[in-house]
Short mmCIF file of C-alpha atoms and ligand atoms in Angstrom, two decimals:
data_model
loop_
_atom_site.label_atom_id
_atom_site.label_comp_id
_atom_site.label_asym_id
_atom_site.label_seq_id
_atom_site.Cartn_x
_atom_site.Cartn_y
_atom_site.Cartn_z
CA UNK A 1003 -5.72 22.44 171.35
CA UNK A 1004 -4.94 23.06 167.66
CA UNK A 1005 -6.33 25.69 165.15
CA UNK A 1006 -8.43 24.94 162.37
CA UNK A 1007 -5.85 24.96 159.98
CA UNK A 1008 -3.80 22.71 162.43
CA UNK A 1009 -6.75 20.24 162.43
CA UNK A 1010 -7.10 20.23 159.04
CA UNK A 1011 -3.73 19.58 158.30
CA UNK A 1012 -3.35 16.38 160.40
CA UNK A 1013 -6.45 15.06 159.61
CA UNK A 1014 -7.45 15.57 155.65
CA UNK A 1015 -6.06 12.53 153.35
CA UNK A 1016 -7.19 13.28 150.15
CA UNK A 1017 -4.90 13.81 147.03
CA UNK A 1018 -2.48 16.75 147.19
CA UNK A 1019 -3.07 17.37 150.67
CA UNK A 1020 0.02 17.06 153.12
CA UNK A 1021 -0.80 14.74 155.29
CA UNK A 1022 -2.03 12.88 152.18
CA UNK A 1023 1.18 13.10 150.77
CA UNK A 1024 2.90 11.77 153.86
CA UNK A 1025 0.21 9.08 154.15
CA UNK A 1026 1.18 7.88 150.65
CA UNK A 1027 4.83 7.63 151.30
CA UNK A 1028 4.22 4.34 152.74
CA UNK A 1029 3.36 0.67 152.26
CA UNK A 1030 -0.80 0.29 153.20
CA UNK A 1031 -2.65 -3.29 153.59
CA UNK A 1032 -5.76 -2.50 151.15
CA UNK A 1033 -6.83 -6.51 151.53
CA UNK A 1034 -6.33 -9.84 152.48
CA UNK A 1035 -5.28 -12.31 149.55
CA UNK A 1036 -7.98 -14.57 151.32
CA UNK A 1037 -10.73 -11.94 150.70
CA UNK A 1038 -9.80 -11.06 147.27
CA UNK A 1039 -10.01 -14.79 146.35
CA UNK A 1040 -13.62 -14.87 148.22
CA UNK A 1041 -14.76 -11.97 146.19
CA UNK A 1042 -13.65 -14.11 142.91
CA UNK A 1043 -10.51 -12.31 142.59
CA UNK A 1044 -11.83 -9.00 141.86
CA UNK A 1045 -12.72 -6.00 144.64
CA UNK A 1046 -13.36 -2.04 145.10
CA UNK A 1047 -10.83 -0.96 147.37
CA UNK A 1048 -10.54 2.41 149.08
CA UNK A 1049 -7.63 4.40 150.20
CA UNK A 1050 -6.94 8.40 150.67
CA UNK A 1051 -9.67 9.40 149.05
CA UNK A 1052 -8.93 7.52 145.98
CA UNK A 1053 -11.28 4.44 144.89
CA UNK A 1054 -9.35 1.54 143.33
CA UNK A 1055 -10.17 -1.85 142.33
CA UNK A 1056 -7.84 -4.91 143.20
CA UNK A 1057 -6.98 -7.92 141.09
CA UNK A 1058 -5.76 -11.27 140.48
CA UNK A 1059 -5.58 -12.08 137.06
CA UNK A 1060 -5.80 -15.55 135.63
CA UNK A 1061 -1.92 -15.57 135.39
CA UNK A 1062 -2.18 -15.06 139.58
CA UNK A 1063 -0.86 -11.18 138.86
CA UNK A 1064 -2.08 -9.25 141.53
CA UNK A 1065 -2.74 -5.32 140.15
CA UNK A 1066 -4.20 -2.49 141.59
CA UNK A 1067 -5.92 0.25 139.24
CA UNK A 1068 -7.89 3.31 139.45
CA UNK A 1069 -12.09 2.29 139.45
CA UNK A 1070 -13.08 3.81 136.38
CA UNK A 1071 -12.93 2.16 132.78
CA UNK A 1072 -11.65 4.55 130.79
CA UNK A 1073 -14.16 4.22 128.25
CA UNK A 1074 -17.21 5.23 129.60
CA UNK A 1075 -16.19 5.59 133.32
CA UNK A 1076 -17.99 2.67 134.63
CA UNK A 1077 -16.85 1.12 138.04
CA UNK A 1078 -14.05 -1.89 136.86
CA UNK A 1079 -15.35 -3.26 140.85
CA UNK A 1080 -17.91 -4.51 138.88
CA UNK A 1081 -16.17 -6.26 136.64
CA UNK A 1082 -14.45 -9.99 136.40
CA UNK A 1083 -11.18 -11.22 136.39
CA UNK A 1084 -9.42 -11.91 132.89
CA UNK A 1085 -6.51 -14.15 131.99
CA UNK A 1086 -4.19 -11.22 131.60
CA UNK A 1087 -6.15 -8.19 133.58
CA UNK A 1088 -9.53 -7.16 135.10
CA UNK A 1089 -12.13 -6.28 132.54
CA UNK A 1090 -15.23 -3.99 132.65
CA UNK A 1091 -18.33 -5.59 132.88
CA UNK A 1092 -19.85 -3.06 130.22
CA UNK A 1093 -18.28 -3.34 126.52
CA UNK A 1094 -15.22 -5.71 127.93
CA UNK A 1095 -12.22 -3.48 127.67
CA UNK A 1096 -9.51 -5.30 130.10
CA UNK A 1097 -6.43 -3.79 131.85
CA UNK A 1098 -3.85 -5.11 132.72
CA UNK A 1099 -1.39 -4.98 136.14
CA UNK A 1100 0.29 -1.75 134.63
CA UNK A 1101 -3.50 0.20 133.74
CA UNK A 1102 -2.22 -0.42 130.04
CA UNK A 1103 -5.39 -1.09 128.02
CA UNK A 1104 -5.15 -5.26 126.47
CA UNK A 1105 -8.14 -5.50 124.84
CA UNK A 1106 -11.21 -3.84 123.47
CA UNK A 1107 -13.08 -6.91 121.79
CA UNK A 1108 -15.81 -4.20 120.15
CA UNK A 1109 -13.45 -2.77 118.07
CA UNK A 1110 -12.53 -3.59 114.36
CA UNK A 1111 -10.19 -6.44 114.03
CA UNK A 1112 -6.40 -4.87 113.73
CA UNK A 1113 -7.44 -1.40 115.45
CA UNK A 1114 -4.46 0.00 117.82
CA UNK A 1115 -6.48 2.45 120.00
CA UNK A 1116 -5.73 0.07 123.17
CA UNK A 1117 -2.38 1.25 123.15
CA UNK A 1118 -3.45 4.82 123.73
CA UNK A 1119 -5.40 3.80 126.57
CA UNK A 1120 -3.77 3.72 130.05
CA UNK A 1121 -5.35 4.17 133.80
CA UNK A 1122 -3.35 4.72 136.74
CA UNK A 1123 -2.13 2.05 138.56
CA UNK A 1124 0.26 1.50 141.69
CA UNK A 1125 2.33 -1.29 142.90
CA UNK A 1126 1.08 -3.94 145.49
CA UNK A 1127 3.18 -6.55 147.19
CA UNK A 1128 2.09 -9.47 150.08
CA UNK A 1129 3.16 -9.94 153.13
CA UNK A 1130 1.75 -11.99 155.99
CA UNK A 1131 -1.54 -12.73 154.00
CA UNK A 1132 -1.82 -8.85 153.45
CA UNK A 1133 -2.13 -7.33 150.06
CA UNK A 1134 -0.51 -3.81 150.70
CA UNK A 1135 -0.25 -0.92 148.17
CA UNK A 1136 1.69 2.24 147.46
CA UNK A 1137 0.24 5.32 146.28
CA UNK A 1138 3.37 7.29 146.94
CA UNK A 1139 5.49 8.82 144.22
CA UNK A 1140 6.20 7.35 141.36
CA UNK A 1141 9.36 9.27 140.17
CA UNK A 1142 11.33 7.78 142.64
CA UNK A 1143 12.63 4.24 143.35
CA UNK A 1144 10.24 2.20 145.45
CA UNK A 1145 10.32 2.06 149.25
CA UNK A 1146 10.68 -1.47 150.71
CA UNK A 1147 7.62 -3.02 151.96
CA UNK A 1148 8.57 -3.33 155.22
CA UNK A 1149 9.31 -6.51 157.25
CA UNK A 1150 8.23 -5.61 160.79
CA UNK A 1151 8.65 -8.29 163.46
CA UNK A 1152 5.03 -9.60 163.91
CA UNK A 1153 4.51 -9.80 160.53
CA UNK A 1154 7.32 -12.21 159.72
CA UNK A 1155 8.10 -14.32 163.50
CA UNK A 1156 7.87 -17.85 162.53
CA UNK A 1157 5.83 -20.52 163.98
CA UNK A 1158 2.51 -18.35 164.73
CA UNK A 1159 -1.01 -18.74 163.85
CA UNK A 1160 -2.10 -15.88 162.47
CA UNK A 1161 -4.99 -13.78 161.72
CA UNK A 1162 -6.36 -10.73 159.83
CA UNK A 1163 -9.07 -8.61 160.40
CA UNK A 1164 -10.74 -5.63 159.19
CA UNK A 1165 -12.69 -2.99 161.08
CA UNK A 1166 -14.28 -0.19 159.11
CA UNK A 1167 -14.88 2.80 161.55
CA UNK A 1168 -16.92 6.29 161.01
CA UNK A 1169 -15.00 8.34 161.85
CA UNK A 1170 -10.68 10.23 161.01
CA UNK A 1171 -7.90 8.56 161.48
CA UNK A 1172 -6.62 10.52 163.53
CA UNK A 1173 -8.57 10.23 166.83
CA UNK A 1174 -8.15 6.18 166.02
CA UNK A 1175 -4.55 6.76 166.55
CA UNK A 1176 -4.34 9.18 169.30
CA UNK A 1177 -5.98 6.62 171.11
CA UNK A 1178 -2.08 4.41 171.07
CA UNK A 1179 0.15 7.23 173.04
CA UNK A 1180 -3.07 7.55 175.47
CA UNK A 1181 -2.64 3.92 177.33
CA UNK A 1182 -4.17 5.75 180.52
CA UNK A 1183 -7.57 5.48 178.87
CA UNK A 1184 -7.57 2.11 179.40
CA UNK A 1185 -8.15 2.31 183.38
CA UNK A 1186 -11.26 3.83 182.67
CA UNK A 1187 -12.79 3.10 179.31
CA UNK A 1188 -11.75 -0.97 179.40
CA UNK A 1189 -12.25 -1.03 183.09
CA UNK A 1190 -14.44 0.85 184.58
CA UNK A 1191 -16.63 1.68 182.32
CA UNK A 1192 -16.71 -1.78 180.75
CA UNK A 1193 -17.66 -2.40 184.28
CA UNK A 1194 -20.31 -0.60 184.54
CA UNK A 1195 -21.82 -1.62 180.96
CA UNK A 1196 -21.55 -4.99 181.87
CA UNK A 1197 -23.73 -3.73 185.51
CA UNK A 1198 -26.06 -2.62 183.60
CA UNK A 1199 -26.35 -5.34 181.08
CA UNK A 1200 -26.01 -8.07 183.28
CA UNK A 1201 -23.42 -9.18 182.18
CA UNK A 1202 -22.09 -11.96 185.39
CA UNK A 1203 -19.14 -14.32 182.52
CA UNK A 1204 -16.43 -14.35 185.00
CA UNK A 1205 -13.62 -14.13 182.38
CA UNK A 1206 -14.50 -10.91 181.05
CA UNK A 1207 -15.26 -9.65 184.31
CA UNK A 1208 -11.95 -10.56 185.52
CA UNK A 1209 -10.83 -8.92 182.30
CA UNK A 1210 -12.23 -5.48 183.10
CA UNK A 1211 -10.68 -5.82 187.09
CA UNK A 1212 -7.63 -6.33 185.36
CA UNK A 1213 -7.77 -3.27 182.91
CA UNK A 1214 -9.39 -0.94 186.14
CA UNK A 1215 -5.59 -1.50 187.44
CA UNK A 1216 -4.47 1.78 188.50
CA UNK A 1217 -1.84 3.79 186.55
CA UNK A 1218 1.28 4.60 188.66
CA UNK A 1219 2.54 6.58 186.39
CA UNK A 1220 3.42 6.51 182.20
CA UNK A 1221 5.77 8.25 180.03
CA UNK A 1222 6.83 9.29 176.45
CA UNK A 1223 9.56 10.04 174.33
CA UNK A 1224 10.14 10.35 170.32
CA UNK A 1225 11.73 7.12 169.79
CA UNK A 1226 13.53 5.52 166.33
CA UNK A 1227 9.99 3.95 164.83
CA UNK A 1228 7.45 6.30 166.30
CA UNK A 1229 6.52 7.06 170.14
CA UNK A 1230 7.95 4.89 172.73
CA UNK A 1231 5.41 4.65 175.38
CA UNK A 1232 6.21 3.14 179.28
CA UNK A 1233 3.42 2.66 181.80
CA UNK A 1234 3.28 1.15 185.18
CA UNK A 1235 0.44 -0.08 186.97
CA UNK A 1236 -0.38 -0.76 190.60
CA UNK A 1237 1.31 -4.17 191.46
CA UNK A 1238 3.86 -4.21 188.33
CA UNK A 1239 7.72 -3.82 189.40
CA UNK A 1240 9.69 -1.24 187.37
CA UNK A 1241 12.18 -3.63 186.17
CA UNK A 1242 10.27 -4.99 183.08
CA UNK A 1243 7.47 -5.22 181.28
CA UNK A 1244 5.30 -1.77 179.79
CA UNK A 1245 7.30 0.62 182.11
CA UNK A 1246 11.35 -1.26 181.26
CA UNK A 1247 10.90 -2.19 178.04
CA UNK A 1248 7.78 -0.32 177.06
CA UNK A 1249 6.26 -0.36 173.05
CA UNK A 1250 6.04 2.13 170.38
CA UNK A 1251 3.55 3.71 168.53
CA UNK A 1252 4.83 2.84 165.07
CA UNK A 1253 5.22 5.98 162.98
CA UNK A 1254 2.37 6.88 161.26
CA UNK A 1255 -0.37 5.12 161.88
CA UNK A 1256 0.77 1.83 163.55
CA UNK A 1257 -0.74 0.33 166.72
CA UNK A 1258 1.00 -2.57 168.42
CA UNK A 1259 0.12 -4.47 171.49
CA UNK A 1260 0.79 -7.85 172.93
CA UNK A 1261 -1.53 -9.62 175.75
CA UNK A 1262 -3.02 -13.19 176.25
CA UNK A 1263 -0.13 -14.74 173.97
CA UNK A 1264 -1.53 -12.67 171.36
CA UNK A 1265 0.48 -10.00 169.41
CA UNK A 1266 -1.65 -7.49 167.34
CA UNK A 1267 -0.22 -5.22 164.86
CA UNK A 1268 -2.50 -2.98 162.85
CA UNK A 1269 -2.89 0.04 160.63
CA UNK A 1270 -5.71 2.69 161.46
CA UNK A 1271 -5.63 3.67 157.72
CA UNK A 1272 -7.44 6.21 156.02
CA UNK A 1273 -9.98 5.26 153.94
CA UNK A 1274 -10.57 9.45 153.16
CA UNK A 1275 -11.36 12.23 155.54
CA UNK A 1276 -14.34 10.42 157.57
CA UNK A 1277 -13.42 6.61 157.69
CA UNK A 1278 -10.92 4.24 158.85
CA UNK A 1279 -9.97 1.11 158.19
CA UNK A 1280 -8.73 -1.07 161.14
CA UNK A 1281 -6.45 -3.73 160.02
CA UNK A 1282 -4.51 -6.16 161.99
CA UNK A 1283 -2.90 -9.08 162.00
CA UNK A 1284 -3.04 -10.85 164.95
CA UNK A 1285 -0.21 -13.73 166.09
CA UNK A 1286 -1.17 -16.18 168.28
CA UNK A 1287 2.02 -17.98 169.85
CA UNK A 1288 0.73 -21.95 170.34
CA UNK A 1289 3.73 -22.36 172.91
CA UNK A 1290 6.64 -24.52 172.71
CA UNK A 1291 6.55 -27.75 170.72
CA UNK A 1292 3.15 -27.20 168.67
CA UNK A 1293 3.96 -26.72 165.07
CA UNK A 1294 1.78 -24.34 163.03
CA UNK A 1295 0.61 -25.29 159.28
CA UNK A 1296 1.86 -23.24 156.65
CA UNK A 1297 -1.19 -20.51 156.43
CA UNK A 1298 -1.88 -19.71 152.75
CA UNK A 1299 -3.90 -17.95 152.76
CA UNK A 1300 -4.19 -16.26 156.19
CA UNK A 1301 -7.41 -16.33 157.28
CA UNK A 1302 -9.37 -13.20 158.00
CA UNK A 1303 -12.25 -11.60 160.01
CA UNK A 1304 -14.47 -8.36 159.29
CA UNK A 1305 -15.84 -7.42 162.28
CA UNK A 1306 -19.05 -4.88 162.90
CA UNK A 1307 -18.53 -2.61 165.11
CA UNK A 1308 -21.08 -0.03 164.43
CA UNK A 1309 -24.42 -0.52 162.23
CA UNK A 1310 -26.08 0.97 159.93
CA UNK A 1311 -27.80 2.64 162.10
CA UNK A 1312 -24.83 4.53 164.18
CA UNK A 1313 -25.20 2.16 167.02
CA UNK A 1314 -22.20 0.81 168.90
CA UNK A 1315 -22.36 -3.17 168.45
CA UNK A 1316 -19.32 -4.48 169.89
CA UNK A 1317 -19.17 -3.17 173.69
CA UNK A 1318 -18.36 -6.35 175.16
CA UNK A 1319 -14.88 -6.13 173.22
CA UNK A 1320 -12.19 -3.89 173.69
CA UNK A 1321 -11.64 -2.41 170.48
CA UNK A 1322 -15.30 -1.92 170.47
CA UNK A 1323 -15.30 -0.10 173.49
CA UNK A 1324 -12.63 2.14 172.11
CA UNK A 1325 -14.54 2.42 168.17
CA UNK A 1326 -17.05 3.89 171.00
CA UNK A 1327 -14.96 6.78 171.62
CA UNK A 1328 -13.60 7.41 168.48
CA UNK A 1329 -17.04 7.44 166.81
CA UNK A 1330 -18.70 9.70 169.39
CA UNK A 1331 -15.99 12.42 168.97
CA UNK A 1332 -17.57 13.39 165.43
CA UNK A 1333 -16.44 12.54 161.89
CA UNK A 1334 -13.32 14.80 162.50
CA UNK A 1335 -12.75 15.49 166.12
CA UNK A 1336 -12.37 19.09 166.41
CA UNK A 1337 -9.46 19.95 168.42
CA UNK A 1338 -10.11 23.52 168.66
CA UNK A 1339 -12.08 22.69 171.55
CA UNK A 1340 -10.56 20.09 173.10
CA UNK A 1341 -8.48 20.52 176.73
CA UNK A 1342 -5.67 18.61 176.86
CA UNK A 1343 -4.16 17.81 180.48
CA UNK A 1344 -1.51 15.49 181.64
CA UNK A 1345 -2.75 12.01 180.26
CA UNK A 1346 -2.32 13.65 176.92
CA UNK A 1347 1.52 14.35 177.09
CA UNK A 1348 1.69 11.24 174.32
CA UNK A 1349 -0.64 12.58 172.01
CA UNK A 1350 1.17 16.05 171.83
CA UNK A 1351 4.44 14.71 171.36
CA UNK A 1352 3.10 12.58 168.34
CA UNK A 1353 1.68 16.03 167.26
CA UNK A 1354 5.07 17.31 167.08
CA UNK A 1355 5.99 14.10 165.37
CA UNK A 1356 3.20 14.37 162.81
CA UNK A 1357 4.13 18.18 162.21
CA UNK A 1358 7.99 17.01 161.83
CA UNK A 1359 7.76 14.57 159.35
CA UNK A 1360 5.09 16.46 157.27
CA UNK A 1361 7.79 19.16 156.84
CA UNK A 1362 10.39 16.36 155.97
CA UNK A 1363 7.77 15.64 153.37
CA UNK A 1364 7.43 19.17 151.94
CA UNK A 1365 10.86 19.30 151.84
CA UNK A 1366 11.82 16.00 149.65
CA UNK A 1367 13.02 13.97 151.95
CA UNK A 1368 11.91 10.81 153.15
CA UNK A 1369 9.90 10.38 156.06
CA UNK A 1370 10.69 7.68 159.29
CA UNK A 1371 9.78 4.67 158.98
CA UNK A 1372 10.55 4.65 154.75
CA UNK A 1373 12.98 1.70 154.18
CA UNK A 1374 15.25 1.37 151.43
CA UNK A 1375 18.08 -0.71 152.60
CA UNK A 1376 16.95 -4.40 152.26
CA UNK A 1377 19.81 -5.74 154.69
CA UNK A 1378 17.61 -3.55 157.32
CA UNK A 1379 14.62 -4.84 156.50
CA UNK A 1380 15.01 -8.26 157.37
CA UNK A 1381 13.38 -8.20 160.32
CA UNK A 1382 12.15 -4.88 161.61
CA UNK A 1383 13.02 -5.59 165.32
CA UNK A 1384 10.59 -4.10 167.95
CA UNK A 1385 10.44 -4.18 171.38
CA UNK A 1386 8.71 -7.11 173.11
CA UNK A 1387 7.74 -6.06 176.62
CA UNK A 1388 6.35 -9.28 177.91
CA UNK A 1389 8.21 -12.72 177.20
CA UNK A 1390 6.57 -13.82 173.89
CA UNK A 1391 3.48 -15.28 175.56
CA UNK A 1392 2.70 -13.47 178.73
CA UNK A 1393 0.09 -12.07 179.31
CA UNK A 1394 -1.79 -8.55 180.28
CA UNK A 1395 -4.81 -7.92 181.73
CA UNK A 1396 -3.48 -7.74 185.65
CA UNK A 1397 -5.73 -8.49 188.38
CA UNK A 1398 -5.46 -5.80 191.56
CA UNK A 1399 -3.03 -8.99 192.70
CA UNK A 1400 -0.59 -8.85 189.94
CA UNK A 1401 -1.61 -12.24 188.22
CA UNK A 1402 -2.33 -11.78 184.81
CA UNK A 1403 -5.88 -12.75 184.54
CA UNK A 1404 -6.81 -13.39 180.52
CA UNK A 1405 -6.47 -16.27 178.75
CA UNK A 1406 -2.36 -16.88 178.84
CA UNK A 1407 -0.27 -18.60 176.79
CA UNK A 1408 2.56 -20.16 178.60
CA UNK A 1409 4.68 -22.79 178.25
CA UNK A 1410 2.46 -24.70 181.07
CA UNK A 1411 -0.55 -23.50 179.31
CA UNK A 1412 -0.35 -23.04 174.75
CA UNK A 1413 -3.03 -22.14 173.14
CA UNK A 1414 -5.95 -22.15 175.08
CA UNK A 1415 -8.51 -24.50 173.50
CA UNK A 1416 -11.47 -22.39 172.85
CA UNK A 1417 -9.02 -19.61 171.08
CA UNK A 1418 -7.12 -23.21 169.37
CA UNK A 1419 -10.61 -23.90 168.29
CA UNK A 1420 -11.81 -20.08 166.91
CA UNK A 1421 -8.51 -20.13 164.63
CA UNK A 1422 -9.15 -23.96 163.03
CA UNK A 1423 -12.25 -23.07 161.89
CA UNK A 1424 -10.84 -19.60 160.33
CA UNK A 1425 -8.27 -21.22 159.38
CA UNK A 1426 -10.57 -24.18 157.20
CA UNK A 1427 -12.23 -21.53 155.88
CA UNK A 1428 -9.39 -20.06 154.25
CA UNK A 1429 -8.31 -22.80 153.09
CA UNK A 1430 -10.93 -23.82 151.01
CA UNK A 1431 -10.03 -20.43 149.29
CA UNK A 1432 -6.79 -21.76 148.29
CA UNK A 1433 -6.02 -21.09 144.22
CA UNK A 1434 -5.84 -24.99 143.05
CA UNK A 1435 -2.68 -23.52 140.65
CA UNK A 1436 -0.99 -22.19 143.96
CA UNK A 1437 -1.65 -25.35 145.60
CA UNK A 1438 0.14 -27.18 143.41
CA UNK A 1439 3.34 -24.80 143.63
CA UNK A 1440 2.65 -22.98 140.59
S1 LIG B 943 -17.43 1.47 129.92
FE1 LIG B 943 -15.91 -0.01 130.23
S2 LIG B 943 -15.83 -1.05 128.36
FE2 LIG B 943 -17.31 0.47 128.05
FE1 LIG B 944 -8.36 1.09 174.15
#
């Protein structure tokens, strides 16, 4: 249980606030480069409370700049991409990857006033087909982006999606040092949907067995990235796998799994106070000897989970299942209420975490997980508690029972098949100019 001002000060985003202030200490992925080219190179982004609008310009700059022209405040997200800038839709004025007004074709010829104008902007960077930004100070020298294993492993097919939830943050992410939620939410009550839905496909039924697998026991402890969380299940030996090896909740708001040769890593980031992003990238592993194109751009997936109308639209999927949860605990769970018992001993300890670094924050230094040493940030190592390509999803048994990638068995050919066409998709995105190497 936490007071109100507790709650508040985990949850609340928004400029000047601290958790706000700790959020924009790091690196966030605001877009995919293949849906800014879809959207013509131009697109309204949202982050912290703060509307933006994200560019390429016709030079292939990619900037990132505060919504409003700073003429008469309309929204630049309506506007087009220039050669040297994005430029409102209204009177023309353009700016350019620094906010630094270029041109204001209205005014008389020789007139200077351009130069007076300036909008915020912040620095963006890609990585893995992501377009992330920092909002964080700009008085001090700038954090690396960071290289984190998934995001840079050769040799994988990978994909990005985007899941845009109703709901904080925060009771996204408590859902990552809470694994024992997955007996009952992805198991038995997936079960029990698919009862009552009729649902008789034997892989996913197989799939909920698998996740109804009874926790022996699980475990937590403030590790060097975040929370390091271990789990065993009935039929799983002690030696390896979630309970030896175990993975991390990646400090702040970092989820990380790996199952059915697939290896998700994704940001519950705050769009403000009352929604959430989901973005991951997802690595598929093909298996030994299958060689993977060069994926520019990545292709990418937004996925409804909840419509319009508040209902829940994904329950056949997992993540669905779990939006579920999150949604229904209200826009910002309120925690003075709540009961916390055993199964939560993860979620207080990354309480304690979240309370720690905020006061690193508030006193000037950097938080975890802020890079500045670039011989460090090569490859972010993390731990990888199944060979790269084995499988979760245990049947009562102790097979793995999803879709496995293994070197008897690569990519499974209707997942081969989803990524192709993803993958054509994006590539009839590709920026002619960039295709040619320039
Ligand atoms: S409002 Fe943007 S140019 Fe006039
Ligand atoms: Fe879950």
């Amino acid at each position: 249980m936490l007071t109100q001002e507790e709650n508040d000060r985990l949850t609340r985003v928004g400029p000047g606030t601290p958790m706000g202030n700790l959020m924009r200490c790091y690196w966030h992925p605001v877009a995919a480069k293949a849906q800014l080219l879809e959207r013509g190179g131009v697109m309204p982004v949202r982050l912290f409370g703060e509307d933006l609008v994200l560019f390429r310009d016709g030079m292939g700059r990619l900037g990132l700049v505060e919504d409003r022209c700073a003429h008469r405040r309309v929204a630049l997200g309506c506007g087009y991409a220039a050669p040297h800038g994005v430029r409102c839709p209204y009177h023309g004025w353009t700016y350019d990857v620094t906010g630094q007004c270029v041109d204001q074709p209205g005014e008389p010829a020789g007139s200077t006033f351009k130069d007076k104008v300036k909008i915020n902007a912040y620095p963006v960077q890609e990585l893995a087909g992501l377009i992330f930004a920092y909002l964080g100070p700009q008085d001090r020298p700038l954090p690396l982006l960071p290289r984190w294993d998934r995001l840079v492993w050769p040799n994988v097919y990978r994909v990005i999606g985007f899941i845009k939830i109703p709901c904080n943050w925060l009771q996204c992410m408590e859902n990552t040092p809470d694994p024992v939620h997955t007996e009952y939410l992805h198991g038995q009550f997936f079960k029990q949907w698919m009862d009552k839905n009729g649902v008789t496909d034997q892989r996913m039924r197989k799939l909920a067995d698998g996740f109804a697998t009874h926790f022996i026991k699980h475990d937590y402890e403030i590790g060097k990235y975040g929370i390091d969380r271990r789990w065993l299940l009935e039929g799983q030996t002690g030696d390896k796998d979630t309970w030896g090896v175990g993975l991390p909740l990646v400090f702040p708001d970092i989820h990380c799994t790996s199952g059915s040769g697939r290896h998700t890593f994704g940001w519950r980031m705050p769009i403000d106070d009352v929604t959430t992003m989901e973005v991951f990238v997802r690595g598929f592993d093909p298996g030994p000897g299958v060689e993977v194109p060069v994926q520019d751009p990545v292709p990418f997936v937004e996925i409804e989970m909840v419509d319009d109308a508040g209902r829940f639209t994904a329950l056949d999927a997992i993540t669905g299942q779990d939006v579920m949860a999150w949604v229904s605990q209200g826009p910002i769970c309120d925690r003075t209420k709540e009961r916390l018992a055993d199964t939560d001993r993860g979620i207080i300890l990354y309480r304690k975490q979240l309370f720690e670094q905020l006061a690193r924050v508030e006193a000037g230094l950097d938080p975890i997980n802020v890079f500045r040493d670039p011989a460090e940030n090569e490859c972010i190592d993390l731990p990888v508690p199944w060979d790269r390509g084995y499988a979760w999803g245990y049947g009562k048994d102790g097979s793995y029972v999803t879709g496995s990638v293994t070197a008897a068995d690569p990519l499974p050919a209707h997942l081969k098949a989803e990524i192709e066409a993803l993958y054509q998709k994006a590539s009839s995105l590709r920026d002619p100019q960039l295709a040619r190497g320039a």
